[in-house]
Coordinates of C-alpha atoms and ligand atoms in Angstrom, one line a residue:
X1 CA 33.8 -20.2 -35.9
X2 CA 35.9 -17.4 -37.4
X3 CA 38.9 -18.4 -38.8
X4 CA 41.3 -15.1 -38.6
X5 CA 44.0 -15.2 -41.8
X6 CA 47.5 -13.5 -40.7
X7 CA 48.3 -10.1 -42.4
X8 CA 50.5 -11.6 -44.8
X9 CA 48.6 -14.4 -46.0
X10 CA 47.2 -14.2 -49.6
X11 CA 44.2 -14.7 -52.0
X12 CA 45.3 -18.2 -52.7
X13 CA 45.2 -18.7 -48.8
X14 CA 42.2 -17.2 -48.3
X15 CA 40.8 -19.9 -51.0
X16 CA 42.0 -22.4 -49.8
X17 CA 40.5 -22.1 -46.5
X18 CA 36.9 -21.3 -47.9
X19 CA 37.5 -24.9 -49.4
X20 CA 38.2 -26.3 -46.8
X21 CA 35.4 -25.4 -44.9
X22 CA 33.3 -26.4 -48.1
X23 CA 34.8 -30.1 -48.3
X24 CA 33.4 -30.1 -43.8
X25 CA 30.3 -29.3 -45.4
X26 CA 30.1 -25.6 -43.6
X27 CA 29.2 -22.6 -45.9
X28 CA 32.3 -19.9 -45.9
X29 CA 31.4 -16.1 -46.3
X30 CA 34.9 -14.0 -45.9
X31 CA 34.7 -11.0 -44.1
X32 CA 37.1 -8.2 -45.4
X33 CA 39.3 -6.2 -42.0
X34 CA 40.5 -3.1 -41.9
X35 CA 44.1 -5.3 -41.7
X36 CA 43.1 -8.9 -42.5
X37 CA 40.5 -11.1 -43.9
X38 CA 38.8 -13.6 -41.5
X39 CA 36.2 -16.2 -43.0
X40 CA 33.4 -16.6 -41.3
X41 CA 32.1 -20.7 -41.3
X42 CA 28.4 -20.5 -41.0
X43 CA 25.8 -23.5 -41.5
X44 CA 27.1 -25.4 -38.4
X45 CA 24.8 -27.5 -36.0
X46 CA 27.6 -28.2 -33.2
X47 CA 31.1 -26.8 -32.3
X48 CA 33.4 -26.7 -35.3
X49 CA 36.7 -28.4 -35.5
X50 CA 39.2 -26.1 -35.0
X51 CA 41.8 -28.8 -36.5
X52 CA 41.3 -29.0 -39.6
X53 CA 41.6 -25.4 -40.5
X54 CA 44.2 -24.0 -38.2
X55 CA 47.2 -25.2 -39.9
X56 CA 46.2 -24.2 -43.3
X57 CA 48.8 -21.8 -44.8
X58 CA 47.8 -18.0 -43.8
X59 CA 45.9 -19.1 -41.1
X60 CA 46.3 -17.0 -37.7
X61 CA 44.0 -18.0 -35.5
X62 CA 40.5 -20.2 -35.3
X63 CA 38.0 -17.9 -33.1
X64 CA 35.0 -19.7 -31.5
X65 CA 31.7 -17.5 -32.0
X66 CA 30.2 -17.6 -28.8
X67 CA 27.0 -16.0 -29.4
X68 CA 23.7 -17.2 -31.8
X69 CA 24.6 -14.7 -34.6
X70 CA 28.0 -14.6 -36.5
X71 CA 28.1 -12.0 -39.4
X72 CA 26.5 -9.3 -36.7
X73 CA 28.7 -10.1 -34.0
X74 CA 31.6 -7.7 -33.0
X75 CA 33.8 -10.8 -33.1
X76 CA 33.7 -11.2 -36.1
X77 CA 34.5 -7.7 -37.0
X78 CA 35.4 -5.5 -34.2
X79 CA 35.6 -2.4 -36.6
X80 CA 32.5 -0.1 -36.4
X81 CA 30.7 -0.8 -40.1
X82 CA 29.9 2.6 -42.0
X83 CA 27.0 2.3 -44.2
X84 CA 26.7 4.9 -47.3
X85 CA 23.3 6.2 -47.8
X86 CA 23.5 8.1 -51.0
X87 CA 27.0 9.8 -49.8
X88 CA 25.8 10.1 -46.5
X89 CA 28.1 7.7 -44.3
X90 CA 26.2 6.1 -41.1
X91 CA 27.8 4.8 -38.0
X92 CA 32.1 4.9 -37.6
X93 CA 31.1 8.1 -35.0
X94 CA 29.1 10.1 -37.4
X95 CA 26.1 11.5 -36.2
X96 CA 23.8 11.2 -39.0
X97 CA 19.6 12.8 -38.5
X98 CA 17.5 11.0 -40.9
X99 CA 13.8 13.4 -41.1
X100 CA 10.4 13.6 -42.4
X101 CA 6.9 12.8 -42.3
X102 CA 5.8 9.2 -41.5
X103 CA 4.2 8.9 -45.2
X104 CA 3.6 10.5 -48.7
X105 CA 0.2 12.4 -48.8
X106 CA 0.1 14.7 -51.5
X107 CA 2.6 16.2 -53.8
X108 CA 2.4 19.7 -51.9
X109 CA 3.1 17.8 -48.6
X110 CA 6.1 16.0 -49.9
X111 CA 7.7 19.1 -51.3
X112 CA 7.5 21.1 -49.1
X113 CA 8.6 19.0 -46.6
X114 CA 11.6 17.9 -49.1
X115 CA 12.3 21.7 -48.8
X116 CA 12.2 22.8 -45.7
X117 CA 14.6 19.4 -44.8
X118 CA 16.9 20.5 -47.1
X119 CA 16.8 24.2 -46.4
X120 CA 18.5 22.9 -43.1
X121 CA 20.8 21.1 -44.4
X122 CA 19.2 17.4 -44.1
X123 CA 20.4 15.0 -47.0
X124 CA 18.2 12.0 -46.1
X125 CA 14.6 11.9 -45.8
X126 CA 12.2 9.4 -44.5
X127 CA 8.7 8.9 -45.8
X128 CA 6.9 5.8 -46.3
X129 CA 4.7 5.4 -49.6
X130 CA 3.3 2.4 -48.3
X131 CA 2.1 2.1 -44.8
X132 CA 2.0 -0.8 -42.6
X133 CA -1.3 0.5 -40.3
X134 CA -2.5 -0.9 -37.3
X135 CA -6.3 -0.6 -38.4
X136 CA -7.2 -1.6 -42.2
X137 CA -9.3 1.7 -42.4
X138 CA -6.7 4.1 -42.0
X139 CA -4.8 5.7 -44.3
X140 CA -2.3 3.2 -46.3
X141 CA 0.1 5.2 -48.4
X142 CA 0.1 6.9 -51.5
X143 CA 2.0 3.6 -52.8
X144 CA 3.6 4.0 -56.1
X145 CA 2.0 7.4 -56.8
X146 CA 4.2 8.0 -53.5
X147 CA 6.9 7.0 -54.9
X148 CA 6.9 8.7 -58.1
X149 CA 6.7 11.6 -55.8
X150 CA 9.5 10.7 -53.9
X151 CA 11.9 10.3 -57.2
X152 CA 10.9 13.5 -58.2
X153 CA 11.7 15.2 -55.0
X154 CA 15.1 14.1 -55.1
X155 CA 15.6 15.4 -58.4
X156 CA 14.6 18.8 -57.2
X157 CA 16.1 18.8 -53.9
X158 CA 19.1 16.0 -53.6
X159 CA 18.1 14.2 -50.8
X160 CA 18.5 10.6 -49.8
X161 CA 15.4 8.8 -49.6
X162 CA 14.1 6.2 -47.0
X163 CA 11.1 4.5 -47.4
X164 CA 9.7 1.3 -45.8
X165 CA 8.7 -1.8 -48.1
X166 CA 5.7 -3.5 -46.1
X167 CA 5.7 -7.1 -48.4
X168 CA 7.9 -9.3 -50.4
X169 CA 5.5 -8.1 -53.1
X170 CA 6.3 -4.7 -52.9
X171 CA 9.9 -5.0 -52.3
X172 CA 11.3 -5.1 -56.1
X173 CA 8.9 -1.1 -56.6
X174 CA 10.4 0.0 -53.2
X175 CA 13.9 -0.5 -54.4
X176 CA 13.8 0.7 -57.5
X177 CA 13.4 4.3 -56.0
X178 CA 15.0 3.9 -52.2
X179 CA 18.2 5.1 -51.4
X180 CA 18.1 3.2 -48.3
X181 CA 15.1 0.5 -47.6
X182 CA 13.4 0.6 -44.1
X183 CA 11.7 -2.6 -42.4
X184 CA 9.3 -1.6 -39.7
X185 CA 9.0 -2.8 -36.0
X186 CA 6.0 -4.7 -37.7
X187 CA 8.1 -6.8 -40.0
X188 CA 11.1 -7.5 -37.9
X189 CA 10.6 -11.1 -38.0
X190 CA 9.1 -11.1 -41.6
X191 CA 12.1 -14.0 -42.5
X192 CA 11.0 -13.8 -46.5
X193 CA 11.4 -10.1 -46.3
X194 CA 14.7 -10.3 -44.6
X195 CA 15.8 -12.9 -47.1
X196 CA 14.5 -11.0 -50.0
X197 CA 16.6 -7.9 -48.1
X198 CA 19.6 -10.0 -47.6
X199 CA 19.5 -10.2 -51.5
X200 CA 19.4 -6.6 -52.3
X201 CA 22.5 -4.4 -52.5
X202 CA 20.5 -1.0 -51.5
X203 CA 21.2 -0.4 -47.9
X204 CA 18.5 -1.4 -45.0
X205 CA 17.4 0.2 -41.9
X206 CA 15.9 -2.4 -40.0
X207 CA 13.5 -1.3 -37.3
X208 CA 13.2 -3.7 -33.8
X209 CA 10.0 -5.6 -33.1
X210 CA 7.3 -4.0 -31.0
X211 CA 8.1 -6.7 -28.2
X212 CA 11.7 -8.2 -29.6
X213 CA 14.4 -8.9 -27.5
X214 CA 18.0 -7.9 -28.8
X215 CA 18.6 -11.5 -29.7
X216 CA 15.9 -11.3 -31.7
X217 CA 17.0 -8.2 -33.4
X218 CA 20.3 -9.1 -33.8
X219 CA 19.0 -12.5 -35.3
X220 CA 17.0 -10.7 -37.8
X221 CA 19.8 -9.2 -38.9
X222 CA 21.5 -12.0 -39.8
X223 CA 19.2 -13.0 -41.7
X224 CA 20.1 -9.7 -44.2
X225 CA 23.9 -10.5 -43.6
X226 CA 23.5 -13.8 -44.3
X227 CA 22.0 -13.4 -47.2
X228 CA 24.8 -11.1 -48.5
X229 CA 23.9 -7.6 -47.8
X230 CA 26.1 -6.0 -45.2
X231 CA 24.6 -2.3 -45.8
X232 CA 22.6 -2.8 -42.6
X233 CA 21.6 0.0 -40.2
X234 CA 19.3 -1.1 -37.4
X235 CA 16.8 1.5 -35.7
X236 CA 15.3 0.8 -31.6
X237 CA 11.9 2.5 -32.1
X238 CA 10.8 1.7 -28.3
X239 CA 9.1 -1.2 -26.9
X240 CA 5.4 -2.0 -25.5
X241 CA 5.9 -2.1 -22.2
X242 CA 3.4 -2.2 -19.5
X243 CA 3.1 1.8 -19.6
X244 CA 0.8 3.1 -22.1
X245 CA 1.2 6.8 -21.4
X246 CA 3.4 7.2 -24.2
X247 CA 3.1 4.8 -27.3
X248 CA 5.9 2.9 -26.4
X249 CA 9.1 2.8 -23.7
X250 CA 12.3 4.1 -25.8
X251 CA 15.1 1.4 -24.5
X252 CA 18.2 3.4 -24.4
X253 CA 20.0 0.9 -22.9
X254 CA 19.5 -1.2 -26.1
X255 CA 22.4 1.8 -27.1
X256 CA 25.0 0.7 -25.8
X257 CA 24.7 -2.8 -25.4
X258 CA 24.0 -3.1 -29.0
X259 CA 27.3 -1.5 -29.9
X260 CA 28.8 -4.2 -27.4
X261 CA 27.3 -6.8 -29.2
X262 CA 27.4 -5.9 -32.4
X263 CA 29.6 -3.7 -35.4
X264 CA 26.4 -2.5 -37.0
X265 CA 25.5 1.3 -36.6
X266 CA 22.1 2.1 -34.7
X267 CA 19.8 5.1 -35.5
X268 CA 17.3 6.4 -32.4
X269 CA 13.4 7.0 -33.5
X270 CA 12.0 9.2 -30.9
X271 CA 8.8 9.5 -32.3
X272 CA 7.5 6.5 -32.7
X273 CA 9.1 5.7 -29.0
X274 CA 7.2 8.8 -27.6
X275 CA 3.6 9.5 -29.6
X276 CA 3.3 12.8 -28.5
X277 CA 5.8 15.7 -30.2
X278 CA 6.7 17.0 -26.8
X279 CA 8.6 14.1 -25.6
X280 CA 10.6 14.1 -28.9
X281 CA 13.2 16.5 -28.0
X282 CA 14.7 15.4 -24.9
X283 CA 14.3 11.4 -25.8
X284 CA 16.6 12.2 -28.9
X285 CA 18.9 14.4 -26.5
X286 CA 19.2 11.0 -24.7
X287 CA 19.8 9.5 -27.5
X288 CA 22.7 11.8 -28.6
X289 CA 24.2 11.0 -25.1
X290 CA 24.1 7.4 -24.9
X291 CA 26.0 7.2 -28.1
X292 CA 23.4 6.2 -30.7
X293 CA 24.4 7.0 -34.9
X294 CA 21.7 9.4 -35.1
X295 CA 18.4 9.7 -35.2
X296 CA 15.5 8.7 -37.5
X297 CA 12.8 11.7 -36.6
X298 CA 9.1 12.2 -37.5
X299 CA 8.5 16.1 -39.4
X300 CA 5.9 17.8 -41.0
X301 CA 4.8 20.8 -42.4
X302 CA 1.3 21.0 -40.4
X303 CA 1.2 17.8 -38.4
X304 CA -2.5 18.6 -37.4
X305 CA -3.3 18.2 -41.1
X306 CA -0.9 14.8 -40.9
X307 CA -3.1 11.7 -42.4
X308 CA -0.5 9.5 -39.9
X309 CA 1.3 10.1 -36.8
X310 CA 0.6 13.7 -36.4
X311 CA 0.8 13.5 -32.8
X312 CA 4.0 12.5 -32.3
X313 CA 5.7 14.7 -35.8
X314 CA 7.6 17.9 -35.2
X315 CA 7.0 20.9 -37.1
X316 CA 9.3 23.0 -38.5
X317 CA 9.7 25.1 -35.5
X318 CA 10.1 22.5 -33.4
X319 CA 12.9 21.0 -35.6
X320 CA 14.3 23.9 -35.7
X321 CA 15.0 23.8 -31.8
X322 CA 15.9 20.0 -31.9
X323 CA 19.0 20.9 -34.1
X324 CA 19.8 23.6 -32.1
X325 CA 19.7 21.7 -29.3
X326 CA 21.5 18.5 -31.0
X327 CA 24.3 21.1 -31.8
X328 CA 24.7 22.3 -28.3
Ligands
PEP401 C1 7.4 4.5 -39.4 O1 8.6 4.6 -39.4 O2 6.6 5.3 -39.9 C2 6.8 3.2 -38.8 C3 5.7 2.7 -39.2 O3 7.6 2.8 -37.8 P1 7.6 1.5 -36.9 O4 7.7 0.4 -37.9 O5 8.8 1.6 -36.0 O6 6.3 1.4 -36.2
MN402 MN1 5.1 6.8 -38.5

């Protein structure tokens, strides 16, 4: 249940309410408006009692929550939420383009990918120092050599750096450097890493499962909010479907209905969606049109040389003619 306070009600009112809902037994997490302050009651098996809050002073309304998640839900904040990425600000109808190569491989790869992003005018770029890999024989990030890179690249060149943390374990290094913290499709439903998310106050870009539903993504989600971080960006990254000719089936409709469902900005990754660099272009043109935040985008330097995801990373060149086209 939300319980909306009126415009005019006060701190005191807003307390009082929260205890209220503590004395049920419910656990109270106020969510701050644009106008007014609503507080959320969370930790409820059944319907709530809409009685024993509604004539509280500053109380405007009690709003029953109709869907599984709360803190995610549009109900509960119908605002769009902007989420700052090292001054960067996601979502609220910016179109942000978040670029780089999957992962850290060498110090001249990293700069002069850092360079050539920022030459261009990108201020946040992705690159994972640790890699979550399908096969335990493939290349598994330069971990925190990768990451000492990465600080050092943003001294030089200013950018906003994303990078994925693959355990709980490695969560506490990851943050230490991130500007924003990315959980993969892999890790969706990795609830101690979500909780251990939920506790940070970095922002998180949360990627859907290989084969999640929405519910599920949106549920996920919660777990973050819940937990008390509201810097949440979430990412659709396609889905296995049963086509294999590309690596997975980009769900644009997740787009839109996402933004129905939910206040929390969404980012498009074409090129883990697609595989192959040539689809790239026009799946993030669709991705511009359906209304997504922006994009999260796989470039390289020299993708053949790439130790991950070559096949699917843009070069320069190609980049070049995505922003172009982005622009048009
Ligand atoms: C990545 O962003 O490089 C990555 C591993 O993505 P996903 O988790 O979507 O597969
Ligand atoms: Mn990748």
């Amino acid at each position: 249940m939300l319980i909306v306070m009126s415009h005019t009600a006060t701190a005191a009112d807003v307390e009082r309410v929260m205890s209220a809902v503590r004395a049920r037994g419910y656990d109270p997490k106020p969510v701050p408006g644009a106008e007014r302050t609503a507080v959320c009651v969370l930790g409820n098996k059944g319907p709530v009692e809409t009685a024993f809050f509604e004539d509280l002073p500053g109380v405007s309304q009690c709003i029953r929550v109709t869907r599984p998640y709360k803190l995610v839900s549009r109900e509960t904040h119908p605002e769009d939420t902007r989420v700052d990425v090292k001054g960067s600000v996601v979502g609220g109808g910016n179109w942000t383009v978040i670029a780089g190569p999957c992962g850290v491989e060498s110090r001249d790869q990293i700069f002069r990918s850092a360079e050539g992003l920022a030459q261009r005018g990108i201020r946040l770029m992705r690159a994972g120092a640790f890699k979550p890999r399908t096969s335990p024989y493939s290349f598994q990030g330069m971990g925190e050599e990768g990451l000492a890179l990465l600080a050092e690249v943003r001294t030089q060149f200013g950018v906003g750096l994303v990078t994925e943390a693959i355990d709980h374990e490695n969560f506490d290094l990851v943050e230490q450097v991130a500007d924003m913290i990315q959980i993969g499709a892999r890790n969706m439903q990795n609830f101690s890493l979500l909780r251990r998310a939920g506790r940070s106050r970095k922002p998180i870009l949360l990627k859907r499962g290989l084969a999640a539903t929405l519910d599920e993504l949106l549920m996920a989600a919660e777990y973050i909010l819940a937990g008390g971080n509201d810097h949440l960006i979430l990412c659709e990254r396609g889905v296995r479907t049963f086509d294999d000719y590309t690596r997975n089936t980009l769900d644009l409709s997740a787009i839109p209905a996402v933004k129905k469902l939910s206040h929390l900005p969404i980012l498009v990754d074409p090129s883990h969606a697609a595989g192959k660099s040539e689809y790239v272009i026009p799946l993030a043109m669709g991705a511009q049109a359906v209304g997504a935040d922006g994009l999260l985008v796989e470039v390289h330097p020299d993708p053949e040389r790439a130790l991950s995801d070559g096949r699917q990373s843009l070069d320069f060149k190609q980049f070049d003619e995505l922003l172009a086209r982005l622009k048009r």
